[in-house]
């Protein structure tokens, strides 16, 4: 199958220059999770969708209500406000029918780190060098959100008629837990299928491992360093705990799903911060470590938490100090369950067909080792959801984040064909 005349008309309506310009503008807005710039981008998207004639639901998140919800996915950034944006382009039955396709993107990005590493020492430049756009968020995922809007523009500008509605969702707070996607699902927005246009390097990401943030508090006994045997170092107490976590990681990664084609360690247990002691010549009486625990595909987060707690309990049995001073475990911050689309769902083949017909290649299916909004759309929303978007995830959260313009344009064309096809575009 190749593209139909209606699909071709939508392809012809994509404005490449406007798409690249929009990406640059998005990068120039430093929308780190929880900042006012994040809200600015939500207002910008709502306005653009309204101008295109979409039926737009733009609402202020009720943070108190969301935080109190039993399924609240957690946050890590400070936040005083947040907005949700959903735009629906009505089909022939009006915009009340369920959208045949949702394209979703998050507007938030992670902080920039060392400025020296960026092109022009400016992570917010949107600088273009040799066909590559640079800046924080370039691939994760402002290229994807720009692509979603470009598809919206093209559908409208082409003049095709849609038999069934098409929707664009723009969310906040993906990076620290998925508050925006959570709120969008609670608000009742749905669709028959969704693509999160996160960077996938041309692959279809059909499953996500999850990630749970944990904190460990490990007690020691303070003493003067000159008489350290009078005390017990919390750092020494941490060593068998760390060994137990490595052992647990090994167990949990044995026999992982073959969808993890390019991931050697799908479910890492990683310690991100360790703090202990307050004086060089004192024996530290407390060590606080924070880390993330990978959640296996199809594993309930509660079971993953229980596995870690059981591993720590086993370590304590073998260690006299820990037996008397059990490690305290808490689960603050982002709580990403794992998620997946049913591997037999026809939507996967539909996206593959759009890739084949537009890009002339077959797209590999894979699972990703990181959590995303996928599990909220698939879990709470019951929406068959996968990732397909421009960029290489290895640049996400990294210095010198970038995306190739050629890839951005190519993926946008595929998304446009997918939208036209699923929504029944007619001339
Ligand atoms: Zn992302």
Short mmCIF file of C-alpha atoms and ligand atoms in Angstrom, two decimals:
data_model
loop_
_atom_site.label_atom_id
_atom_site.label_comp_id
_atom_site.label_asym_id
_atom_site.label_seq_id
_atom_site.Cartn_x
_atom_site.Cartn_y
_atom_site.Cartn_z
CA UNK A 1 0.00 0.00 0.00
CA UNK A 2 1.19 3.50 -0.70
CA UNK A 3 -0.29 6.83 0.26
CA UNK A 4 -3.80 7.74 -0.92
CA UNK A 5 -4.61 11.04 -2.66
CA UNK A 6 -6.05 12.43 0.60
CA UNK A 7 -2.95 11.37 2.53
CA UNK A 8 -0.78 12.92 -0.17
CA UNK A 9 -2.67 16.16 0.14
CA UNK A 10 -1.99 16.20 3.91
CA UNK A 11 1.71 15.49 3.22
CA UNK A 12 1.83 18.35 0.74
CA UNK A 13 0.36 20.66 3.38
CA UNK A 14 3.25 20.15 5.83
CA UNK A 15 5.23 23.38 6.06
CA UNK A 16 8.81 22.23 6.72
CA UNK A 17 10.19 25.70 7.43
CA UNK A 18 7.39 26.49 9.87
CA UNK A 19 8.00 23.17 11.62
CA UNK A 20 11.71 23.86 12.15
CA UNK A 21 10.94 27.43 13.20
CA UNK A 22 8.42 26.15 15.75
CA UNK A 23 10.99 23.71 17.17
CA UNK A 24 13.51 26.53 17.59
CA UNK A 25 10.90 28.70 19.32
CA UNK A 26 9.98 25.85 21.67
CA UNK A 27 13.64 25.28 22.60
CA UNK A 28 14.07 29.01 23.27
CA UNK A 29 11.45 28.75 26.01
CA UNK A 30 13.32 27.20 28.97
CA UNK A 31 10.45 25.02 30.16
CA UNK A 32 12.18 23.10 32.94
CA UNK A 33 9.68 21.01 34.91
CA UNK A 34 7.69 23.14 37.35
CA UNK A 35 8.74 26.56 35.97
CA UNK A 36 6.55 29.36 34.62
CA UNK A 37 8.02 28.72 31.16
CA UNK A 38 6.33 25.33 31.23
CA UNK A 39 2.97 27.12 31.63
CA UNK A 40 3.94 29.56 28.85
CA UNK A 41 4.29 26.67 26.42
CA UNK A 42 0.97 25.18 27.45
CA UNK A 43 -0.74 28.53 26.77
CA UNK A 44 1.09 28.74 23.44
CA UNK A 45 -0.11 25.28 22.38
CA UNK A 46 -3.69 25.99 23.46
CA UNK A 47 -3.68 29.21 21.43
CA UNK A 48 -2.26 27.55 18.32
CA UNK A 49 -4.82 24.74 18.43
CA UNK A 50 -7.64 27.26 18.93
CA UNK A 51 -6.45 29.28 15.94
CA UNK A 52 -6.54 26.10 13.86
CA UNK A 53 -10.18 25.58 14.80
CA UNK A 54 -9.63 22.71 17.24
CA UNK A 55 -12.07 22.26 20.09
CA UNK A 56 -9.68 23.07 22.96
CA UNK A 57 -9.90 22.09 26.61
CA UNK A 58 -7.24 24.13 28.42
CA UNK A 59 -7.56 23.87 32.17
CA UNK A 60 -5.67 24.70 35.31
CA UNK A 61 -4.68 21.58 37.22
CA UNK A 62 -6.20 21.26 40.68
CA UNK A 63 -2.91 20.35 42.36
CA UNK A 64 -4.37 19.64 45.81
CA UNK A 65 -6.91 17.25 44.39
CA UNK A 66 -4.32 15.50 42.20
CA UNK A 67 -1.79 15.15 45.04
CA UNK A 68 -4.45 13.61 47.27
CA UNK A 69 -5.54 11.04 44.68
CA UNK A 70 -4.68 7.42 45.64
CA UNK A 71 -3.06 6.81 42.22
CA UNK A 72 -1.05 10.07 42.21
CA UNK A 73 2.17 9.23 40.33
CA UNK A 74 4.45 11.45 42.46
CA UNK A 75 6.43 14.59 41.65
CA UNK A 76 9.99 15.75 42.23
CA UNK A 77 10.07 19.34 41.01
CA UNK A 78 8.55 22.18 42.99
CA UNK A 79 5.38 23.37 41.36
CA UNK A 80 2.88 26.15 42.07
CA UNK A 81 0.69 25.65 39.01
CA UNK A 82 0.23 23.55 35.91
CA UNK A 83 -2.07 23.39 32.89
CA UNK A 84 -3.56 20.70 30.74
CA UNK A 85 -4.21 21.16 27.03
CA UNK A 86 -6.25 18.89 24.77
CA UNK A 87 -7.33 19.90 21.29
CA UNK A 88 -9.76 17.87 19.19
CA UNK A 89 -10.38 18.36 15.50
CA UNK A 90 -13.90 17.14 14.93
CA UNK A 91 -14.70 14.46 12.43
CA UNK A 92 -17.95 14.29 10.52
CA UNK A 93 -19.71 13.13 13.68
CA UNK A 94 -18.46 16.20 15.56
CA UNK A 95 -15.75 16.40 18.19
CA UNK A 96 -17.77 14.44 20.77
CA UNK A 97 -16.89 11.10 19.18
CA UNK A 98 -13.78 9.39 20.50
CA UNK A 99 -10.68 10.54 18.62
CA UNK A 100 -9.33 7.87 16.30
CA UNK A 101 -5.80 9.05 17.08
CA UNK A 102 -4.12 11.06 19.83
CA UNK A 103 -0.66 12.56 19.35
CA UNK A 104 0.78 13.42 22.74
CA UNK A 105 3.81 15.37 23.87
CA UNK A 106 5.21 16.81 27.08
CA UNK A 107 6.45 20.40 27.17
CA UNK A 108 8.75 20.06 30.19
CA UNK A 109 12.48 19.45 30.01
CA UNK A 110 15.18 18.59 32.55
CA UNK A 111 17.80 21.13 33.71
CA UNK A 112 20.83 21.82 31.54
CA UNK A 113 23.92 20.98 33.60
CA UNK A 114 27.30 22.44 32.61
CA UNK A 115 26.85 25.32 30.12
CA UNK A 116 30.33 24.79 28.63
CA UNK A 117 29.17 21.62 26.93
CA UNK A 118 26.50 23.28 24.78
CA UNK A 119 26.76 24.82 21.34
CA UNK A 120 27.40 28.55 21.88
CA UNK A 121 27.43 27.69 25.61
CA UNK A 122 23.68 28.26 25.46
CA UNK A 123 21.32 25.32 26.02
CA UNK A 124 18.34 27.49 25.03
CA UNK A 125 19.69 28.77 21.70
CA UNK A 126 17.94 26.45 19.28
CA UNK A 127 21.09 26.87 17.18
CA UNK A 128 21.12 25.05 13.84
CA UNK A 129 24.45 23.54 12.71
CA UNK A 130 24.78 21.29 9.66
CA UNK A 131 21.13 20.29 9.63
CA UNK A 132 20.99 19.63 13.36
CA UNK A 133 18.99 21.64 15.91
CA UNK A 134 20.66 22.02 19.30
CA UNK A 135 19.32 22.78 22.74
CA UNK A 136 17.76 21.29 25.85
CA UNK A 137 14.58 19.52 24.83
CA UNK A 138 15.61 19.29 21.15
CA UNK A 139 14.80 15.58 21.09
CA UNK A 140 13.11 15.05 24.49
CA UNK A 141 10.72 16.09 23.25
CA UNK A 142 10.22 19.43 21.60
CA UNK A 143 10.86 17.89 18.19
CA UNK A 144 7.96 15.55 18.97
CA UNK A 145 5.62 18.31 20.17
CA UNK A 146 6.53 20.44 17.13
CA UNK A 147 5.75 17.43 14.92
CA UNK A 148 2.36 16.94 16.60
CA UNK A 149 1.45 20.57 15.92
CA UNK A 150 2.73 20.34 12.36
CA UNK A 151 0.38 17.40 11.76
CA UNK A 152 -2.49 19.43 13.22
CA UNK A 153 -1.63 22.32 10.89
CA UNK A 154 -1.32 20.05 7.87
CA UNK A 155 -4.67 18.35 8.47
CA UNK A 156 -6.38 21.73 8.62
CA UNK A 157 -4.43 23.41 5.82
CA UNK A 158 -4.90 20.47 3.45
CA UNK A 159 -8.66 20.93 3.46
CA UNK A 160 -9.33 17.21 3.86
CA UNK A 161 -12.45 16.13 5.72
CA UNK A 162 -11.97 13.75 8.63
CA UNK A 163 -14.48 10.99 9.17
CA UNK A 164 -13.38 10.67 12.79
CA UNK A 165 -11.78 13.14 15.23
CA UNK A 166 -8.06 13.72 15.68
CA UNK A 167 -6.61 14.92 19.00
CA UNK A 168 -3.43 16.59 20.23
CA UNK A 169 -2.56 16.35 23.93
CA UNK A 170 0.09 18.57 25.50
CA UNK A 171 1.13 17.80 29.06
CA UNK A 172 3.42 19.08 31.82
CA UNK A 173 5.52 17.26 34.37
CA UNK A 174 6.38 14.14 32.41
CA UNK A 175 9.96 14.27 33.59
CA UNK A 176 9.16 14.07 37.28
CA UNK A 177 6.38 11.52 37.31
CA UNK A 178 3.64 12.28 34.81
CA UNK A 179 1.33 14.62 36.71
CA UNK A 180 0.14 16.20 33.45
CA UNK A 181 -0.72 12.90 31.77
CA UNK A 182 -2.34 11.71 35.00
CA UNK A 183 -4.52 14.84 35.12
CA UNK A 184 -5.42 14.45 31.44
CA UNK A 185 -6.61 10.89 32.02
CA UNK A 186 -8.57 11.88 35.16
CA UNK A 187 -10.21 14.67 33.16
CA UNK A 188 -11.63 11.91 30.96
CA UNK A 189 -9.81 12.57 27.69
CA UNK A 190 -9.45 9.39 25.69
CA UNK A 191 -8.75 8.11 22.22
CA UNK A 192 -8.81 4.84 20.33
CA UNK A 193 -5.01 4.86 20.09
CA UNK A 194 -2.18 7.19 21.02
CA UNK A 195 1.35 7.92 19.91
CA UNK A 196 3.68 9.62 22.36
CA UNK A 197 6.16 11.28 20.04
CA UNK A 198 9.14 10.71 22.34
CA UNK A 199 12.49 10.14 20.61
CA UNK A 200 12.79 6.55 19.36
CA UNK A 201 15.51 6.61 16.65
CA UNK A 202 13.08 5.23 14.11
CA UNK A 203 11.89 2.33 16.24
CA UNK A 204 8.43 1.70 17.69
CA UNK A 205 8.70 1.58 21.46
CA UNK A 206 5.85 -0.69 22.49
CA UNK A 207 6.72 -1.20 26.16
CA UNK A 208 8.36 0.71 28.98
CA UNK A 209 10.02 -0.51 32.10
CA UNK A 210 9.04 1.57 35.10
CA UNK A 211 11.14 3.37 37.70
CA UNK A 212 10.48 4.00 41.38
CA UNK A 213 12.42 6.58 43.35
CA UNK A 214 13.49 5.35 46.79
CA UNK A 215 15.33 6.79 49.75
CA UNK A 216 17.36 4.76 52.24
CA UNK A 217 18.28 5.98 55.71
CA UNK A 218 21.03 3.96 57.30
CA UNK A 219 22.02 4.54 60.88
CA UNK A 220 25.53 4.57 62.31
CA UNK A 221 26.84 5.58 65.73
CA UNK A 222 28.77 8.83 66.05
CA UNK A 223 32.20 8.96 67.67
CA UNK A 224 35.38 10.98 67.35
CA UNK A 225 37.41 9.74 64.40
CA UNK A 226 40.37 9.12 66.71
CA UNK A 227 38.30 6.54 68.58
CA UNK A 228 36.29 5.25 65.67
CA UNK A 229 35.88 1.78 67.19
CA UNK A 230 33.65 3.45 69.80
CA UNK A 231 31.23 4.27 66.99
CA UNK A 232 29.93 2.55 63.87
CA UNK A 233 30.20 4.27 60.53
CA UNK A 234 26.99 4.63 58.55
CA UNK A 235 29.20 4.36 55.45
CA UNK A 236 30.35 0.90 56.53
CA UNK A 237 26.74 -0.02 57.25
CA UNK A 238 25.85 1.00 53.68
CA UNK A 239 28.34 -1.39 52.04
CA UNK A 240 26.37 -4.63 52.57
CA UNK A 241 23.21 -2.74 51.60
CA UNK A 242 24.78 -1.71 48.30
CA UNK A 243 25.98 -5.26 47.69
CA UNK A 244 22.45 -6.54 48.33
CA UNK A 245 21.05 -4.07 45.79
CA UNK A 246 23.54 -5.22 43.14
CA UNK A 247 22.57 -8.82 43.80
CA UNK A 248 18.87 -7.93 43.53
CA UNK A 249 19.54 -6.10 40.27
CA UNK A 250 21.22 -9.21 38.86
CA UNK A 251 18.25 -11.39 39.85
CA UNK A 252 15.68 -8.99 38.45
CA UNK A 253 17.41 -8.71 35.06
CA UNK A 254 17.73 -12.44 34.47
CA UNK A 255 15.50 -13.52 31.58
CA UNK A 256 14.22 -10.06 30.70
CA UNK A 257 11.74 -9.67 27.83
CA UNK A 258 13.34 -10.13 24.36
CA UNK A 259 11.78 -6.79 23.35
CA UNK A 260 14.77 -5.19 25.08
CA UNK A 261 16.78 -5.58 21.89
CA UNK A 262 19.35 -2.90 22.55
CA UNK A 263 19.32 -2.76 26.34
CA UNK A 264 21.81 -4.86 28.28
CA UNK A 265 20.37 -3.95 31.65
CA UNK A 266 16.62 -3.26 31.30
CA UNK A 267 15.88 -2.85 35.02
CA UNK A 268 18.76 -0.99 36.68
CA UNK A 269 18.89 -0.29 40.38
CA UNK A 270 20.90 2.88 40.52
CA UNK A 271 22.02 4.90 43.52
CA UNK A 272 21.92 8.56 42.51
CA UNK A 273 22.88 10.40 45.68
CA UNK A 274 24.71 9.45 48.87
CA UNK A 275 25.11 11.82 51.78
CA UNK A 276 26.79 10.97 55.06
CA UNK A 277 28.56 12.74 57.85
CA UNK A 278 29.10 16.40 58.64
CA UNK A 279 32.70 16.52 59.84
CA UNK A 280 35.92 14.98 58.53
CA UNK A 281 37.08 13.62 61.86
CA UNK A 282 33.71 12.32 63.08
CA UNK A 283 32.26 8.87 62.49
CA UNK A 284 29.03 9.47 60.51
CA UNK A 285 25.87 8.45 62.30
CA UNK A 286 23.58 8.68 59.29
CA UNK A 287 23.80 7.90 55.59
CA UNK A 288 21.00 8.90 53.26
CA UNK A 289 21.00 7.40 49.78
CA UNK A 290 18.51 8.04 47.00
CA UNK A 291 18.10 5.87 43.96
CA UNK A 292 15.79 4.40 41.37
CA UNK A 293 14.49 0.89 41.09
CA UNK A 294 13.55 -0.44 37.65
CA UNK A 295 10.06 -1.97 37.42
CA UNK A 296 9.73 -5.05 35.22
CA UNK A 297 7.22 -5.27 32.38
CA UNK A 298 3.87 -6.46 33.76
CA UNK A 299 5.09 -6.13 37.37
CA UNK A 300 2.97 -4.14 39.83
CA UNK A 301 4.93 -1.29 41.46
CA UNK A 302 3.92 -2.66 44.88
CA UNK A 303 5.62 -5.97 44.01
CA UNK A 304 8.78 -4.16 42.92
CA UNK A 305 8.84 -2.21 46.18
CA UNK A 306 8.31 -5.41 48.15
CA UNK A 307 11.22 -7.08 46.31
CA UNK A 308 13.59 -4.30 47.30
CA UNK A 309 12.39 -4.26 50.89
CA UNK A 310 12.76 -8.06 51.10
CA UNK A 311 16.33 -7.87 49.73
CA UNK A 312 17.22 -5.32 52.41
CA UNK A 313 15.64 -7.50 55.08
CA UNK A 314 17.73 -10.48 53.90
CA UNK A 315 20.88 -8.35 54.02
CA UNK A 316 20.01 -7.37 57.59
CA UNK A 317 19.75 -11.01 58.70
CA UNK A 318 23.38 -11.54 57.70
CA UNK A 319 24.70 -8.36 59.30
CA UNK A 320 24.69 -7.82 63.09
CA UNK A 321 24.62 -4.01 62.85
CA UNK A 322 21.79 -3.90 60.31
CA UNK A 323 19.86 -6.49 62.30
CA UNK A 324 19.80 -4.06 65.21
CA UNK A 325 19.46 -0.96 63.01
CA UNK A 326 17.17 -1.80 60.09
CA UNK A 327 17.44 0.31 56.95
CA UNK A 328 14.52 2.72 56.64
CA UNK A 329 13.08 2.74 53.10
CA UNK A 330 10.69 5.36 51.77
CA UNK A 331 9.36 5.96 48.24
CA UNK A 332 9.30 9.71 47.61
CA UNK A 333 9.30 11.34 44.18
CA UNK A 334 8.36 9.91 40.81
CA UNK A 335 6.67 6.52 40.73
CA UNK A 336 6.62 5.20 37.17
CA UNK A 337 4.88 1.88 36.68
CA UNK A 338 5.87 -0.13 33.63
CA UNK A 339 3.49 -0.18 30.69
CA UNK A 340 2.95 -1.73 27.30
CA UNK A 341 0.60 -2.04 24.39
CA UNK A 342 -0.76 -5.56 23.78
CA UNK A 343 1.80 -7.04 21.39
CA UNK A 344 -1.00 -8.33 19.15
CA UNK A 345 -2.80 -4.98 18.94
CA UNK A 346 -3.41 -3.98 15.29
CA UNK A 347 -2.39 -0.38 16.02
CA UNK A 348 1.27 -1.48 16.02
CA UNK A 349 0.90 -2.77 12.46
CA UNK A 350 -0.88 0.43 11.45
CA UNK A 351 2.03 2.54 12.65
CA UNK A 352 4.49 0.15 10.96
CA UNK A 353 2.53 0.49 7.72
CA UNK A 354 2.64 4.28 7.93
CA UNK A 355 6.42 4.09 8.44
CA UNK A 356 6.79 1.69 5.50
CA UNK A 357 4.58 3.71 3.13
CA UNK A 358 6.10 7.07 4.04
CA UNK A 359 9.72 6.31 4.86
CA UNK A 360 10.16 3.16 2.79
CA UNK A 361 11.59 1.04 5.60
CA UNK A 362 10.41 -1.33 8.28
CA UNK A 363 10.44 -0.15 11.90
CA UNK A 364 11.90 -2.38 14.58
CA UNK A 365 9.81 -2.94 17.74
CA UNK A 366 11.51 -2.47 21.05
CA UNK A 367 11.03 -1.90 24.76
CA UNK A 368 12.61 1.03 26.58
CA UNK A 369 14.23 0.82 30.02
CA UNK A 370 12.75 4.15 31.21
CA UNK A 371 9.27 5.06 32.37
CA UNK A 372 7.06 7.51 30.49
CA UNK A 373 3.48 8.70 30.20
CA UNK A 374 2.76 5.49 28.29
CA UNK A 375 1.84 3.63 31.46
CA UNK A 376 -0.71 6.30 32.43
CA UNK A 377 -2.36 6.40 29.01
CA UNK A 378 -2.38 2.60 28.75
CA UNK A 379 -3.05 1.95 32.44
CA UNK A 380 -5.55 4.55 33.64
CA UNK A 381 -6.80 5.50 30.18
CA UNK A 382 -6.90 2.00 28.70
CA UNK A 383 -5.62 3.58 25.47
CA UNK A 384 -3.39 1.43 23.24
CA UNK A 385 -0.26 3.60 23.27
CA UNK A 386 3.25 3.45 21.85
CA UNK A 387 6.20 5.77 21.29
CA UNK A 388 7.27 6.87 17.85
CA UNK A 389 9.08 10.17 17.49
CA UNK A 390 12.08 12.07 16.18
CA UNK A 391 15.47 11.99 17.86
CA UNK A 392 17.85 9.66 19.64
CA UNK A 393 17.06 9.07 23.29
CA UNK A 394 20.79 8.92 24.06
CA UNK A 395 20.81 12.72 23.71
CA UNK A 396 17.85 13.08 26.07
CA UNK A 397 18.84 14.57 29.46
CA UNK A 398 22.41 14.74 28.13
CA UNK A 399 24.63 17.73 27.38
CA UNK A 400 24.53 18.84 23.73
CA UNK A 401 21.02 17.52 23.23
CA UNK A 402 20.13 17.67 19.52
CA UNK A 403 17.89 16.42 16.74
CA UNK A 404 18.45 16.08 12.99
CA UNK A 405 16.09 18.17 10.88
CA UNK A 406 15.90 15.45 8.24
CA UNK A 407 14.67 12.96 10.85
CA UNK A 408 12.18 15.46 12.26
CA UNK A 409 10.66 16.01 8.81
CA UNK A 410 10.61 12.30 8.00
CA UNK A 411 8.85 11.30 11.23
CA UNK A 412 6.37 14.17 10.92
CA UNK A 413 5.38 12.89 7.48
CA UNK A 414 4.77 9.42 8.91
CA UNK A 415 2.66 10.84 11.73
CA UNK A 416 0.66 12.89 9.21
CA UNK A 417 -0.10 9.80 7.12
CA UNK A 418 -1.02 7.84 10.24
CA UNK A 419 -3.40 10.62 11.35
CA UNK A 420 -4.99 10.97 7.91
CA UNK A 421 -5.43 7.22 7.64
CA UNK A 422 -6.80 6.53 11.12
CA UNK A 423 -9.13 9.50 11.01
CA UNK A 424 -10.41 8.62 7.55
CA UNK A 425 -9.27 11.72 5.64
CA UNK A 426 -11.39 12.37 2.55
CA UNK A 427 -10.81 14.81 -0.28
ZN1 LIG B 1 10.40 12.66 27.20
#
